[in-house]
mmCIF file of C-alpha atoms in Angstrom:
data_model
loop_
_atom_site.group_PDB
_atom_site.id
_atom_site.type_symbol
_atom_site.label_atom_id
_atom_site.label_comp_id
_atom_site.label_asym_id
_atom_site.label_seq_id
_atom_site.Cartn_x
_atom_site.Cartn_y
_atom_site.Cartn_z
ATOM 1 C CA UNK A 1 75.898 127.957 58.465
ATOM 2 C CA UNK A 2 74.497 128.183 61.987
ATOM 3 C CA UNK A 3 72.269 131.118 61.002
ATOM 4 C CA UNK A 4 71.041 129.164 57.972
ATOM 5 C CA UNK A 5 70.115 126.177 60.115
ATOM 6 C CA UNK A 6 68.435 128.451 62.650
ATOM 7 C CA UNK A 7 66.288 129.951 59.880
ATOM 8 C CA UNK A 8 65.462 126.476 58.621
ATOM 9 C CA UNK A 9 64.459 125.483 62.172
ATOM 10 C CA UNK A 10 62.104 128.459 62.446
ATOM 11 C CA UNK A 11 60.380 127.633 59.136
ATOM 12 C CA UNK A 12 60.203 123.963 60.067
ATOM 13 C CA UNK A 13 58.517 124.844 63.374
ATOM 14 C CA UNK A 14 55.929 126.950 61.507
ATOM 15 C CA UNK A 15 55.179 124.039 59.195
ATOM 16 C CA UNK A 16 54.764 121.644 62.113
ATOM 17 C CA UNK A 17 52.770 124.148 64.221
ATOM 18 C CA UNK A 18 55.484 123.828 66.863
ATOM 19 C CA UNK A 19 56.564 126.736 69.051
ATOM 20 C CA UNK A 20 60.239 127.552 68.582
ATOM 21 C CA UNK A 21 60.779 127.809 72.346
ATOM 22 C CA UNK A 22 60.241 124.052 72.615
ATOM 23 C CA UNK A 23 62.166 122.981 69.517
ATOM 24 C CA UNK A 24 65.753 121.991 68.661
ATOM 25 C CA UNK A 25 67.571 121.043 65.488
ATOM 26 C CA UNK A 26 70.399 118.508 65.644
ATOM 27 C CA UNK A 27 72.690 117.046 62.981
ATOM 28 C CA UNK A 28 73.170 113.270 63.198
ATOM 29 C CA UNK A 29 74.528 110.491 60.933
ATOM 30 C CA UNK A 30 72.089 109.117 58.364
ATOM 31 C CA UNK A 31 71.226 105.735 59.879
ATOM 32 C CA UNK A 32 70.819 106.868 63.495
ATOM 33 C CA UNK A 33 67.674 105.371 65.030
ATOM 34 C CA UNK A 34 64.967 107.578 66.550
ATOM 35 C CA UNK A 35 65.150 105.824 69.918
ATOM 36 C CA UNK A 36 68.896 106.490 70.089
ATOM 37 C CA UNK A 37 68.354 110.157 69.268
ATOM 38 C CA UNK A 38 65.671 110.614 71.927
ATOM 39 C CA UNK A 39 67.672 108.778 74.632
ATOM 40 C CA UNK A 40 70.785 110.811 73.874
ATOM 41 C CA UNK A 41 68.996 114.162 73.943
ATOM 42 C CA UNK A 42 67.317 113.324 77.251
ATOM 43 C CA UNK A 43 70.746 113.207 78.893
ATOM 44 C CA UNK A 44 70.485 117.015 78.814
ATOM 45 C CA UNK A 45 68.382 117.341 81.953
ATOM 46 C CA UNK A 46 67.128 120.864 81.308
ATOM 47 C CA UNK A 47 65.246 119.743 78.169
ATOM 48 C CA UNK A 48 62.965 117.288 79.919
ATOM 49 C CA UNK A 49 61.245 114.720 77.717
ATOM 50 C CA UNK A 50 62.489 114.921 74.102
ATOM 51 C CA UNK A 51 60.574 113.569 71.094
ATOM 52 C CA UNK A 52 61.640 113.449 67.410
ATOM 53 C CA UNK A 53 59.136 115.313 65.203
ATOM 54 C CA UNK A 54 60.777 114.959 61.792
ATOM 55 C CA UNK A 55 63.925 114.196 59.764
ATOM 56 C CA UNK A 56 65.292 115.516 56.463
ATOM 57 C CA UNK A 57 68.610 115.180 54.653
ATOM 58 C CA UNK A 58 71.145 117.910 55.236
ATOM 59 C CA UNK A 59 73.710 119.448 52.902
ATOM 60 C CA UNK A 60 75.589 116.136 52.658
ATOM 61 C CA UNK A 61 74.190 112.689 51.930
ATOM 62 C CA UNK A 62 75.492 111.124 55.136
ATOM 63 C CA UNK A 63 73.946 113.713 57.493
ATOM 64 C CA UNK A 64 70.346 114.106 58.639
ATOM 65 C CA UNK A 65 68.694 117.150 60.212
ATOM 66 C CA UNK A 66 66.393 116.112 63.054
ATOM 67 C CA UNK A 67 63.645 118.295 64.503
ATOM 68 C CA UNK A 68 63.145 117.598 68.228
ATOM 69 C CA UNK A 69 60.334 118.759 70.478
ATOM 70 C CA UNK A 70 61.252 119.382 74.153
ATOM 71 C CA UNK A 71 58.893 119.468 77.090
ATOM 72 C CA UNK A 72 60.854 122.236 78.847
ATOM 73 C CA UNK A 73 61.450 125.710 77.448
ATOM 74 C CA UNK A 74 64.554 126.015 75.281
ATOM 75 C CA UNK A 75 66.866 129.013 75.679
ATOM 76 C CA UNK A 76 70.258 129.717 74.209
ATOM 77 C CA UNK A 77 71.707 129.981 77.728
ATOM 78 C CA UNK A 78 70.748 126.570 79.089
ATOM 79 C CA UNK A 79 71.354 124.421 75.988
ATOM 80 C CA UNK A 80 74.905 123.330 75.112
ATOM 81 C CA UNK A 81 76.241 123.795 71.590
ATOM 82 C CA UNK A 82 76.570 120.028 71.108
ATOM 83 C CA UNK A 83 75.713 116.736 72.756
ATOM 84 C CA UNK A 84 77.969 113.715 73.237
ATOM 85 C CA UNK A 85 77.002 111.006 70.756
ATOM 86 C CA UNK A 86 76.765 107.356 71.829
ATOM 87 C CA UNK A 87 79.411 104.716 71.109
ATOM 88 C CA UNK A 88 82.231 107.247 70.883
ATOM 89 C CA UNK A 89 80.966 108.949 67.682
ATOM 90 C CA UNK A 90 81.495 112.615 66.865
ATOM 91 C CA UNK A 91 79.384 115.017 68.923
ATOM 92 C CA UNK A 92 76.056 116.145 67.443
ATOM 93 C CA UNK A 93 75.678 119.927 66.903
ATOM 94 C CA UNK A 94 72.609 121.551 68.501
ATOM 95 C CA UNK A 95 70.885 124.526 66.860
ATOM 96 C CA UNK A 96 68.243 126.673 68.533
ATOM 97 C CA UNK A 97 65.962 129.318 67.030
ATOM 98 C CA UNK A 98 67.424 132.016 69.277
ATOM 99 C CA UNK A 99 70.500 134.165 68.956
ATOM 100 C CA UNK A 100 73.574 133.124 70.844
ATOM 101 C CA UNK A 101 74.205 135.021 74.086
ATOM 102 C CA UNK A 102 76.619 137.881 74.372
ATOM 103 C CA UNK A 103 80.276 137.077 75.135
ATOM 104 C CA UNK A 104 79.845 138.047 78.799
ATOM 105 C CA UNK A 105 77.353 135.160 79.133
ATOM 106 C CA UNK A 106 79.853 132.653 77.706
ATOM 107 C CA UNK A 107 80.508 131.382 81.252
ATOM 108 C CA UNK A 108 76.939 130.046 81.512
ATOM 109 C CA UNK A 109 77.348 128.128 78.253
ATOM 110 C CA UNK A 110 80.584 126.502 79.433
ATOM 111 C CA UNK A 111 79.082 125.739 82.836
ATOM 112 C CA UNK A 112 75.996 124.061 81.380
ATOM 113 C CA UNK A 113 78.120 122.116 78.904
ATOM 114 C CA UNK A 114 80.309 120.873 81.772
ATOM 115 C CA UNK A 115 77.316 119.869 83.874
ATOM 116 C CA UNK A 116 75.732 118.104 80.900
ATOM 117 C CA UNK A 117 78.970 116.154 80.297
ATOM 118 C CA UNK A 118 79.060 115.084 83.963
ATOM 119 C CA UNK A 119 75.346 114.184 83.925
ATOM 120 C CA UNK A 120 74.571 116.756 86.618
ATOM 121 C CA UNK A 121 72.206 119.698 86.981
ATOM 122 C CA UNK A 122 72.358 123.080 88.706
ATOM 123 C CA UNK A 123 70.361 121.573 91.569
ATOM 124 C CA UNK A 124 73.249 119.166 92.195
ATOM 125 C CA UNK A 125 75.620 122.123 92.336
ATOM 126 C CA UNK A 126 73.414 124.038 94.759
ATOM 127 C CA UNK A 127 73.132 120.984 97.015
ATOM 128 C CA UNK A 128 76.857 121.198 97.680
ATOM 129 C CA UNK A 129 76.420 124.438 99.616
ATOM 130 C CA UNK A 130 76.269 123.300 103.216
ATOM 131 C CA UNK A 131 76.117 126.772 104.730
ATOM 132 C CA UNK A 132 75.168 130.232 103.548
ATOM 133 C CA UNK A 133 78.143 132.494 103.144
ATOM 134 C CA UNK A 134 78.851 135.739 101.330
ATOM 135 C CA UNK A 135 80.727 135.412 98.006
ATOM 136 C CA UNK A 136 82.017 138.246 95.859
ATOM 137 C CA UNK A 137 80.072 137.160 92.764
ATOM 138 C CA UNK A 138 77.731 134.365 91.568
ATOM 139 C CA UNK A 139 80.398 133.201 89.096
ATOM 140 C CA UNK A 140 82.952 132.542 91.843
ATOM 141 C CA UNK A 141 80.442 130.608 93.943
ATOM 142 C CA UNK A 142 79.453 128.459 90.955
ATOM 143 C CA UNK A 143 83.086 127.759 90.100
ATOM 144 C CA UNK A 144 83.737 126.638 93.680
ATOM 145 C CA UNK A 145 80.664 124.413 93.692
ATOM 146 C CA UNK A 146 81.547 122.825 90.346
ATOM 147 C CA UNK A 147 85.076 122.106 91.581
ATOM 148 C CA UNK A 148 83.659 120.355 94.665
ATOM 149 C CA UNK A 149 81.229 118.406 92.486
ATOM 150 C CA UNK A 150 83.953 117.158 90.135
ATOM 151 C CA UNK A 151 86.161 116.276 93.098
ATOM 152 C CA UNK A 152 83.377 114.144 94.600
ATOM 153 C CA UNK A 153 82.486 112.397 91.331
ATOM 154 C CA UNK A 154 86.138 111.638 90.525
ATOM 155 C CA UNK A 155 86.995 110.391 93.999
ATOM 156 C CA UNK A 156 88.394 106.820 93.733
ATOM 157 C CA UNK A 157 86.243 104.102 95.238
ATOM 158 C CA UNK A 158 89.237 102.540 96.936
ATOM 159 C CA UNK A 159 89.798 105.652 99.031
ATOM 160 C CA UNK A 160 86.237 105.734 100.366
ATOM 161 C CA UNK A 161 85.946 102.029 101.095
ATOM 162 C CA UNK A 162 89.537 101.257 101.831
ATOM 163 C CA UNK A 163 91.033 99.124 104.598
ATOM 164 C CA UNK A 164 93.081 100.708 107.355
ATOM 165 C CA UNK A 165 96.835 100.863 106.758
ATOM 166 C CA UNK A 166 99.092 98.063 107.954
ATOM 167 C CA UNK A 167 101.755 98.786 110.532
ATOM 168 C CA UNK A 168 105.430 98.740 109.573
ATOM 169 C CA UNK A 169 107.375 95.470 109.368
ATOM 170 C CA UNK A 170 111.058 95.250 108.436
ATOM 171 C CA UNK A 171 112.106 91.673 109.299
ATOM 172 C CA UNK A 172 114.879 92.908 111.618
ATOM 173 C CA UNK A 173 115.496 90.814 114.751
ATOM 174 C CA UNK A 174 114.923 91.805 117.511
ATOM 175 C CA UNK A 175 111.835 93.760 116.431
ATOM 176 C CA UNK A 176 112.601 97.530 116.529
ATOM 177 C CA UNK A 177 110.428 99.837 118.593
ATOM 178 C CA UNK A 178 107.295 100.959 116.773
ATOM 179 C CA UNK A 179 107.177 97.913 114.484
ATOM 180 C CA UNK A 180 104.814 94.945 114.589
ATOM 181 C CA UNK A 181 105.690 91.359 115.435
ATOM 182 C CA UNK A 182 105.635 89.261 112.281
ATOM 183 C CA UNK A 183 102.826 86.914 113.355
ATOM 184 C CA UNK A 184 100.465 89.784 114.169
ATOM 185 C CA UNK A 185 101.485 91.754 111.068
ATOM 186 C CA UNK A 186 100.899 88.707 108.860
ATOM 187 C CA UNK A 187 97.481 88.108 110.396
ATOM 188 C CA UNK A 188 96.417 91.711 109.689
ATOM 189 C CA UNK A 189 97.831 91.511 106.162
ATOM 190 C CA UNK A 190 95.807 88.392 105.366
ATOM 191 C CA UNK A 191 92.677 90.093 106.723
ATOM 192 C CA UNK A 192 93.333 93.108 104.501
ATOM 193 C CA UNK A 193 93.746 90.924 101.409
ATOM 194 C CA UNK A 194 90.608 88.900 102.163
ATOM 195 C CA UNK A 195 88.273 91.692 103.319
ATOM 196 C CA UNK A 196 89.178 94.877 101.410
ATOM 197 C CA UNK A 197 87.429 95.715 98.136
ATOM 198 C CA UNK A 198 90.448 97.032 96.224
ATOM 199 C CA UNK A 199 92.154 95.417 93.251
ATOM 200 C CA UNK A 200 95.150 93.083 93.544
ATOM 201 C CA UNK A 201 97.380 95.954 92.443
ATOM 202 C CA UNK A 202 96.060 98.177 95.242
ATOM 203 C CA UNK A 203 96.428 95.418 97.862
ATOM 204 C CA UNK A 204 99.989 94.718 96.712
ATOM 205 C CA UNK A 205 100.768 98.423 96.981
ATOM 206 C CA UNK A 206 99.396 98.526 100.547
ATOM 207 C CA UNK A 207 101.604 95.571 101.494
ATOM 208 C CA UNK A 208 104.723 97.189 100.033
ATOM 209 C CA UNK A 209 103.970 100.513 101.756
ATOM 210 C CA UNK A 210 104.123 98.748 105.130
ATOM 211 C CA UNK A 211 107.494 97.060 104.459
ATOM 212 C CA UNK A 212 111.064 98.247 104.711
ATOM 213 C CA UNK A 213 114.535 96.781 105.104
ATOM 214 C CA UNK A 214 114.986 93.047 104.496
ATOM 215 C CA UNK A 215 111.222 92.437 104.185
ATOM 216 C CA UNK A 216 110.938 94.959 101.351
ATOM 217 C CA UNK A 217 113.941 93.409 99.590
ATOM 218 C CA UNK A 218 112.169 90.032 99.590
ATOM 219 C CA UNK A 219 109.082 91.446 97.850
ATOM 220 C CA UNK A 220 111.244 93.337 95.345
ATOM 221 C CA UNK A 221 112.962 90.070 94.429
ATOM 222 C CA UNK A 222 109.592 88.327 94.068
ATOM 223 C CA UNK A 223 108.228 91.086 91.807
ATOM 224 C CA UNK A 224 111.405 91.008 89.702
ATOM 225 C CA UNK A 225 110.650 87.407 88.754
ATOM 226 C CA UNK A 226 106.874 87.980 88.488
ATOM 227 C CA UNK A 227 105.709 91.625 88.087
ATOM 228 C CA UNK A 228 102.038 90.605 88.438
ATOM 229 C CA UNK A 229 102.484 88.485 91.559
ATOM 230 C CA UNK A 230 99.301 88.262 93.648
ATOM 231 C CA UNK A 231 99.093 89.725 97.177
ATOM 232 C CA UNK A 232 98.679 86.214 98.626
ATOM 233 C CA UNK A 233 101.906 85.071 96.968
ATOM 234 C CA UNK A 234 103.665 88.116 98.456
ATOM 235 C CA UNK A 235 102.519 87.156 101.948
ATOM 236 C CA UNK A 236 103.512 83.526 101.396
ATOM 237 C CA UNK A 237 106.999 84.658 100.361
ATOM 238 C CA UNK A 238 107.315 86.772 103.529
ATOM 239 C CA UNK A 239 106.060 83.875 105.628
ATOM 240 C CA UNK A 240 108.697 81.608 104.086
ATOM 241 C CA UNK A 241 111.422 84.187 104.772
ATOM 242 C CA UNK A 242 110.508 85.393 108.258
ATOM 243 C CA UNK A 243 107.972 82.928 109.646
ATOM 244 C CA UNK A 244 108.561 79.689 111.462
ATOM 245 C CA UNK A 245 110.238 77.036 109.348
ATOM 246 C CA UNK A 246 107.797 74.424 110.566
ATOM 247 C CA UNK A 247 105.712 72.471 108.081
ATOM 248 C CA UNK A 248 101.966 72.042 108.335
ATOM 249 C CA UNK A 249 102.420 68.643 110.003
ATOM 250 C CA UNK A 250 104.825 70.098 112.565
ATOM 251 C CA UNK A 251 102.403 72.887 113.382
ATOM 252 C CA UNK A 252 99.557 70.398 113.766
ATOM 253 C CA UNK A 253 101.673 68.345 116.169
ATOM 254 C CA UNK A 254 102.361 71.513 118.209
ATOM 255 C CA UNK A 255 98.640 72.302 118.133
ATOM 256 C CA UNK A 256 97.829 68.887 119.632
ATOM 257 C CA UNK A 257 100.190 69.627 122.545
ATOM 258 C CA UNK A 258 98.586 72.932 123.583
ATOM 259 C CA UNK A 259 97.130 73.003 127.107
ATOM 260 C CA UNK A 260 95.307 75.520 129.241
ATOM 261 C CA UNK A 261 97.691 77.461 131.454
ATOM 262 C CA UNK A 262 97.202 78.053 135.157
ATOM 263 C CA UNK A 263 94.801 80.956 135.657
ATOM 264 C CA UNK A 264 93.946 81.175 131.935
ATOM 265 C CA UNK A 265 90.251 81.504 131.163
ATOM 266 C CA UNK A 266 88.736 78.948 128.835
ATOM 267 C CA UNK A 267 87.804 81.661 126.310
ATOM 268 C CA UNK A 268 91.419 82.888 126.221
ATOM 269 C CA UNK A 269 92.630 79.327 125.723
ATOM 270 C CA UNK A 270 90.158 78.904 122.853
ATOM 271 C CA UNK A 271 91.443 82.060 121.143
ATOM 272 C CA UNK A 272 95.024 80.826 121.521
ATOM 273 C CA UNK A 273 93.997 77.509 119.988
ATOM 274 C CA UNK A 274 92.374 79.329 117.064
ATOM 275 C CA UNK A 275 95.510 81.312 116.228
ATOM 276 C CA UNK A 276 97.589 78.145 115.994
ATOM 277 C CA UNK A 277 94.867 76.228 114.168
ATOM 278 C CA UNK A 278 94.658 78.973 111.525
ATOM 279 C CA UNK A 279 98.408 78.622 110.887
ATOM 280 C CA UNK A 280 98.026 74.837 110.611
ATOM 281 C CA UNK A 281 95.333 75.169 107.941
ATOM 282 C CA UNK A 282 97.250 77.885 106.104
ATOM 283 C CA UNK A 283 100.338 75.641 105.913
ATOM 284 C CA UNK A 284 98.295 72.675 104.699
ATOM 285 C CA UNK A 285 98.559 70.623 107.869
ATOM 286 C CA UNK A 286 94.768 70.192 108.123
ATOM 287 C CA UNK A 287 91.841 70.699 105.732
ATOM 288 C CA UNK A 288 89.671 73.713 106.527
ATOM 289 C CA UNK A 289 86.612 71.438 106.656
ATOM 290 C CA UNK A 290 88.079 69.658 109.724
ATOM 291 C CA UNK A 291 88.723 72.800 111.776
ATOM 292 C CA UNK A 292 85.582 72.573 113.939
ATOM 293 C CA UNK A 293 86.257 68.954 114.905
ATOM 294 C CA UNK A 294 89.949 69.538 115.637
ATOM 295 C CA UNK A 295 89.133 72.615 117.710
ATOM 296 C CA UNK A 296 86.632 70.793 119.933
ATOM 297 C CA UNK A 297 88.900 67.752 120.332
ATOM 298 C CA UNK A 298 91.869 69.830 121.469
ATOM 299 C CA UNK A 299 89.686 71.947 123.746
ATOM 300 C CA UNK A 300 88.475 68.785 125.490
ATOM 301 C CA UNK A 301 92.025 67.474 125.720
ATOM 302 C CA UNK A 302 93.860 70.648 126.723
ATOM 303 C CA UNK A 303 91.348 72.365 129.049
ATOM 304 C CA UNK A 304 92.637 70.979 132.328
ATOM 305 C CA UNK A 305 91.073 73.667 134.541
ATOM 306 C CA UNK A 306 87.531 73.791 133.167
ATOM 307 C CA UNK A 307 86.128 70.266 133.406
ATOM 308 C CA UNK A 308 82.844 71.443 134.957
ATOM 309 C CA UNK A 309 82.254 74.046 132.238
ATOM 310 C CA UNK A 310 82.986 71.542 129.474
ATOM 311 C CA UNK A 311 80.514 69.190 131.082
ATOM 312 C CA UNK A 312 77.859 71.904 131.088
ATOM 313 C CA UNK A 313 78.533 72.696 127.424
ATOM 314 C CA UNK A 314 78.146 68.994 126.527
ATOM 315 C CA UNK A 315 80.955 69.189 124.000
ATOM 316 C CA UNK A 316 81.689 65.440 124.130
ATOM 317 C CA UNK A 317 78.145 64.684 123.008
ATOM 318 C CA UNK A 318 78.402 67.275 120.216
ATOM 319 C CA UNK A 319 81.615 66.043 118.599
ATOM 320 C CA UNK A 320 79.681 64.547 115.702
ATOM 321 C CA UNK A 321 78.274 67.998 114.903
ATOM 322 C CA UNK A 322 80.754 70.453 116.470
ATOM 323 C CA UNK A 323 80.018 74.197 116.708
ATOM 324 C CA UNK A 324 82.007 76.819 114.845
ATOM 325 C CA UNK A 325 84.614 79.008 116.525
ATOM 326 C CA UNK A 326 82.246 81.963 116.992
ATOM 327 C CA UNK A 327 79.432 79.763 118.318
ATOM 328 C CA UNK A 328 81.778 78.032 120.742
ATOM 329 C CA UNK A 329 83.325 81.299 121.899
ATOM 330 C CA UNK A 330 79.874 82.789 122.547
ATOM 331 C CA UNK A 331 78.780 79.759 124.590
ATOM 332 C CA UNK A 332 81.959 79.789 126.668
ATOM 333 C CA UNK A 333 81.758 83.540 127.298
ATOM 334 C CA UNK A 334 78.146 83.137 128.422
ATOM 335 C CA UNK A 335 79.122 80.425 130.914
ATOM 336 C CA UNK A 336 82.042 82.483 132.187
ATOM 337 C CA UNK A 337 79.785 85.485 132.775
ATOM 338 C CA UNK A 338 77.293 83.262 134.574
ATOM 339 C CA UNK A 339 79.992 81.808 136.822
ATOM 340 C CA UNK A 340 81.374 85.266 137.569
ATOM 341 C CA UNK A 341 77.938 86.578 138.500
ATOM 342 C CA UNK A 342 77.417 83.606 140.870
ATOM 343 C CA UNK A 343 80.726 84.336 142.577
ATOM 344 C CA UNK A 344 79.777 87.996 143.078
ATOM 345 C CA UNK A 345 76.367 87.019 144.405
ATOM 346 C CA UNK A 346 77.850 84.556 146.900
ATOM 347 C CA UNK A 347 80.344 87.163 148.089
ATOM 348 C CA UNK A 348 77.623 89.760 148.655
ATOM 349 C CA UNK A 349 75.378 87.260 150.462
ATOM 350 C CA UNK A 350 78.281 86.150 152.634
ATOM 351 C CA UNK A 351 79.072 89.774 153.499
ATOM 352 C CA UNK A 352 75.473 90.527 154.499
ATOM 353 C CA UNK A 353 75.306 87.363 156.646
ATOM 354 C CA UNK A 354 78.536 88.288 158.430
#
């Protein structure tokens, strides 16, 4: 049948004054639109621009023979035997006017068919060679390049853009060597859930990989009751089991009692306030929209060793429109650097005078 279609293609090309080296014959379903045929054939990169020149019925009523003109030269070596049809239909056979290659050239046919399926070209394969090296044969080098190409195209997105692994937490008290304290582990886990691009299933897997002992048993019990539990619910269950038993109101009361310690820089005190304030909001003790106001109020109340700096920052006048945590931290760090530079300058001037 293939030889019959090849002969028909040759005669058809003569009737259309079309050179056989730029012509193809494909077999498609009857009601396939021309635009669909041309778009599908142009997925074979080596053909270039493809245009339908004519259509006739085939041996059966539901099949149509389509004559296609290609901009690039057609050879039996660079054209696959079929092309993937759209919408999951059966592949369309491709017939050329040339004899099929000898069996020893069968590797080239398979290679081009594989590249066409992956939407790649030989140029993409050659680009994978980062350094010139001697290979026993061209076939072996092409096989190695194709393997690298498929490995790169099939690489999961979550591996390339993933979040760093969490450290181990078991829930054993006192905390064993090499494990993370629960508060710090929980903070990193929440950051992973909020910032990583993976799915909920991937995030839940990352959480379970970092657990062992009693902590892992808690998550197993949670998943037994709800196999599709979200990563946030997993962290909330661990917080209920191993975190402080304080409610949001209790945590807010503790937050209002925090004060700057002797020798503690104002920026360090602000970071300590932020850690507690985040727990308060997470437990529902304060709306997130009130964080900036509560932060400034407690900083004014608890900073007992930085009255002059607070006066320079004019925080009391800005309580109606308080800055965010990052803005406030930047302003405080700037003032601290300025004060430190003044102290160094005074010390150097005093030394020169002496």
